């Protein structure tokens, strides 16, 4: 009988605390916070990320977890008034961004519907991320050197400090 077995294992308290710090973000337009815990593996370049929601009463609600074999978690961000959000992941230094309706992610966690994924190899930086669903981002200098001549459907602005063209891509999340 299992209850008759006596354990001979010696137990000691861990050398380091076992709780990981919970990183939380306030969301404009919501009383909730979106929080996550990230673990960085010593065996390879990947993160396990666990998501939580803390509601207005302080209740912590588990939203799910992501375990990615070769990616690291880059963070999350919200549009101006919190209607949309993105999660960022990077593979070998190249980021990709998953876009969600914030309310859907708070209600359904990692099972929320992904509206769009930006995984542009030449991603530079976000220029606009609005509650109207407009996402505009620039393309890196590498893109300008290799591919700008063959892409006539891109917008561009002149960089004020260098007077160089800055190529832009725009998507509309409201159409998804």
mmCIF file of N, CA and C in Angstrom, residues 123-128 134-140 153-157 166-172:
data_model
loop_
_atom_site.group_PDB
_atom_site.id
_atom_site.type_symbol
_atom_site.label_atom_id
_atom_site.label_comp_id
_atom_site.label_asym_id
_atom_site.label_seq_id
_atom_site.Cartn_x
_atom_site.Cartn_y
_atom_site.Cartn_z
ATOM 1 N N UNK A 123 11.562 44.363 -41.400
ATOM 2 C CA UNK A 123 10.858 45.231 -40.456
ATOM 3 C C UNK A 123 11.839 46.219 -39.824
ATOM 4 N N UNK A 124 11.422 47.488 -39.773
ATOM 5 C CA UNK A 124 12.240 48.518 -39.134
ATOM 6 C C UNK A 124 11.677 48.897 -37.778
ATOM 7 N N UNK A 125 10.579 49.672 -37.781
ATOM 8 C CA UNK A 125 9.925 50.068 -36.536
ATOM 9 C C UNK A 125 8.489 50.486 -36.840
ATOM 10 N N UNK A 126 7.656 50.482 -35.787
ATOM 11 C CA UNK A 126 6.283 50.938 -35.961
ATOM 12 C C UNK A 126 6.271 52.455 -36.065
ATOM 13 N N UNK A 127 5.470 52.949 -36.996
ATOM 14 C CA UNK A 127 5.280 54.381 -37.175
ATOM 15 C C UNK A 127 3.924 54.787 -36.608
ATOM 16 N N UNK A 128 2.927 53.895 -36.745
ATOM 17 C CA UNK A 128 1.578 54.176 -36.256
ATOM 18 C C UNK A 128 0.920 52.866 -35.844
ATOM 19 N N UNK A 134 -5.253 50.918 -37.891
ATOM 20 C CA UNK A 134 -4.180 51.228 -38.836
ATOM 21 C C UNK A 134 -2.830 50.929 -38.192
ATOM 22 N N UNK A 135 -2.057 50.084 -38.860
ATOM 23 C CA UNK A 135 -0.698 49.758 -38.423
ATOM 24 C C UNK A 135 0.228 50.119 -39.579
ATOM 25 N N UNK A 136 1.133 51.044 -39.319
ATOM 26 C CA UNK A 136 2.119 51.434 -40.325
ATOM 27 C C UNK A 136 3.493 51.191 -39.735
ATOM 28 N N UNK A 137 4.353 50.581 -40.540
ATOM 29 C CA UNK A 137 5.715 50.337 -40.072
ATOM 30 C C UNK A 137 6.703 50.622 -41.187
ATOM 31 N N UNK A 138 7.910 50.960 -40.767
ATOM 32 C CA UNK A 138 8.964 51.251 -41.738
ATOM 33 C C UNK A 138 9.744 49.983 -42.045
ATOM 34 N N UNK A 139 10.419 50.024 -43.160
ATOM 35 C CA UNK A 139 11.294 48.932 -43.568
ATOM 36 C C UNK A 139 12.739 49.364 -43.365
ATOM 37 N N UNK A 140 13.581 48.423 -43.025
ATOM 38 C CA UNK A 140 14.972 48.721 -42.676
ATOM 39 C C UNK A 140 15.773 49.195 -43.881
ATOM 40 N N UNK A 153 4.420 49.385 -54.792
ATOM 41 C CA UNK A 153 3.188 49.569 -54.034
ATOM 42 C C UNK A 153 3.428 50.029 -52.595
ATOM 43 N N UNK A 154 4.601 50.534 -52.288
ATOM 44 C CA UNK A 154 4.918 50.985 -50.940
ATOM 45 C C UNK A 154 4.810 52.496 -50.846
ATOM 46 N N UNK A 155 4.410 52.963 -49.668
ATOM 47 C CA UNK A 155 4.477 54.391 -49.401
ATOM 48 C C UNK A 155 5.866 54.724 -48.896
ATOM 49 N N UNK A 156 6.191 55.996 -48.871
ATOM 50 C CA UNK A 156 7.467 56.387 -48.294
ATOM 51 C C UNK A 156 7.399 57.822 -47.805
ATOM 52 N N UNK A 157 8.285 58.143 -46.900
ATOM 53 C CA UNK A 157 8.469 59.510 -46.427
ATOM 54 C C UNK A 157 9.950 59.798 -46.497
ATOM 55 N N UNK A 166 12.236 56.746 -46.508
ATOM 56 C CA UNK A 166 11.906 55.713 -45.535
ATOM 57 C C UNK A 166 10.668 55.009 -46.089
ATOM 58 N N UNK A 167 10.805 53.731 -46.443
ATOM 59 C CA UNK A 167 9.706 52.980 -47.029
ATOM 60 C C UNK A 167 8.781 52.477 -45.937
ATOM 61 N N UNK A 168 7.466 52.557 -46.205
ATOM 62 C CA UNK A 168 6.448 52.229 -45.217
ATOM 63 C C UNK A 168 5.475 51.202 -45.775
ATOM 64 N N UNK A 169 4.984 50.330 -44.881
ATOM 65 C CA UNK A 169 3.891 49.412 -45.202
ATOM 66 C C UNK A 169 2.766 49.708 -44.227
ATOM 67 N N UNK A 170 1.530 49.595 -44.703
ATOM 68 C CA UNK A 170 0.358 49.837 -43.860
ATOM 69 C C UNK A 170 -0.612 48.673 -44.007
ATOM 70 N N UNK A 171 -1.170 48.238 -42.874
ATOM 71 C CA UNK A 171 -2.246 47.246 -42.873
ATOM 72 C C UNK A 171 -3.405 47.821 -42.072
ATOM 73 N N UNK A 172 -4.604 47.284 -42.296
ATOM 74 C CA UNK A 172 -5.783 47.721 -41.563
ATOM 75 C C UNK A 172 -6.374 46.521 -40.839
#
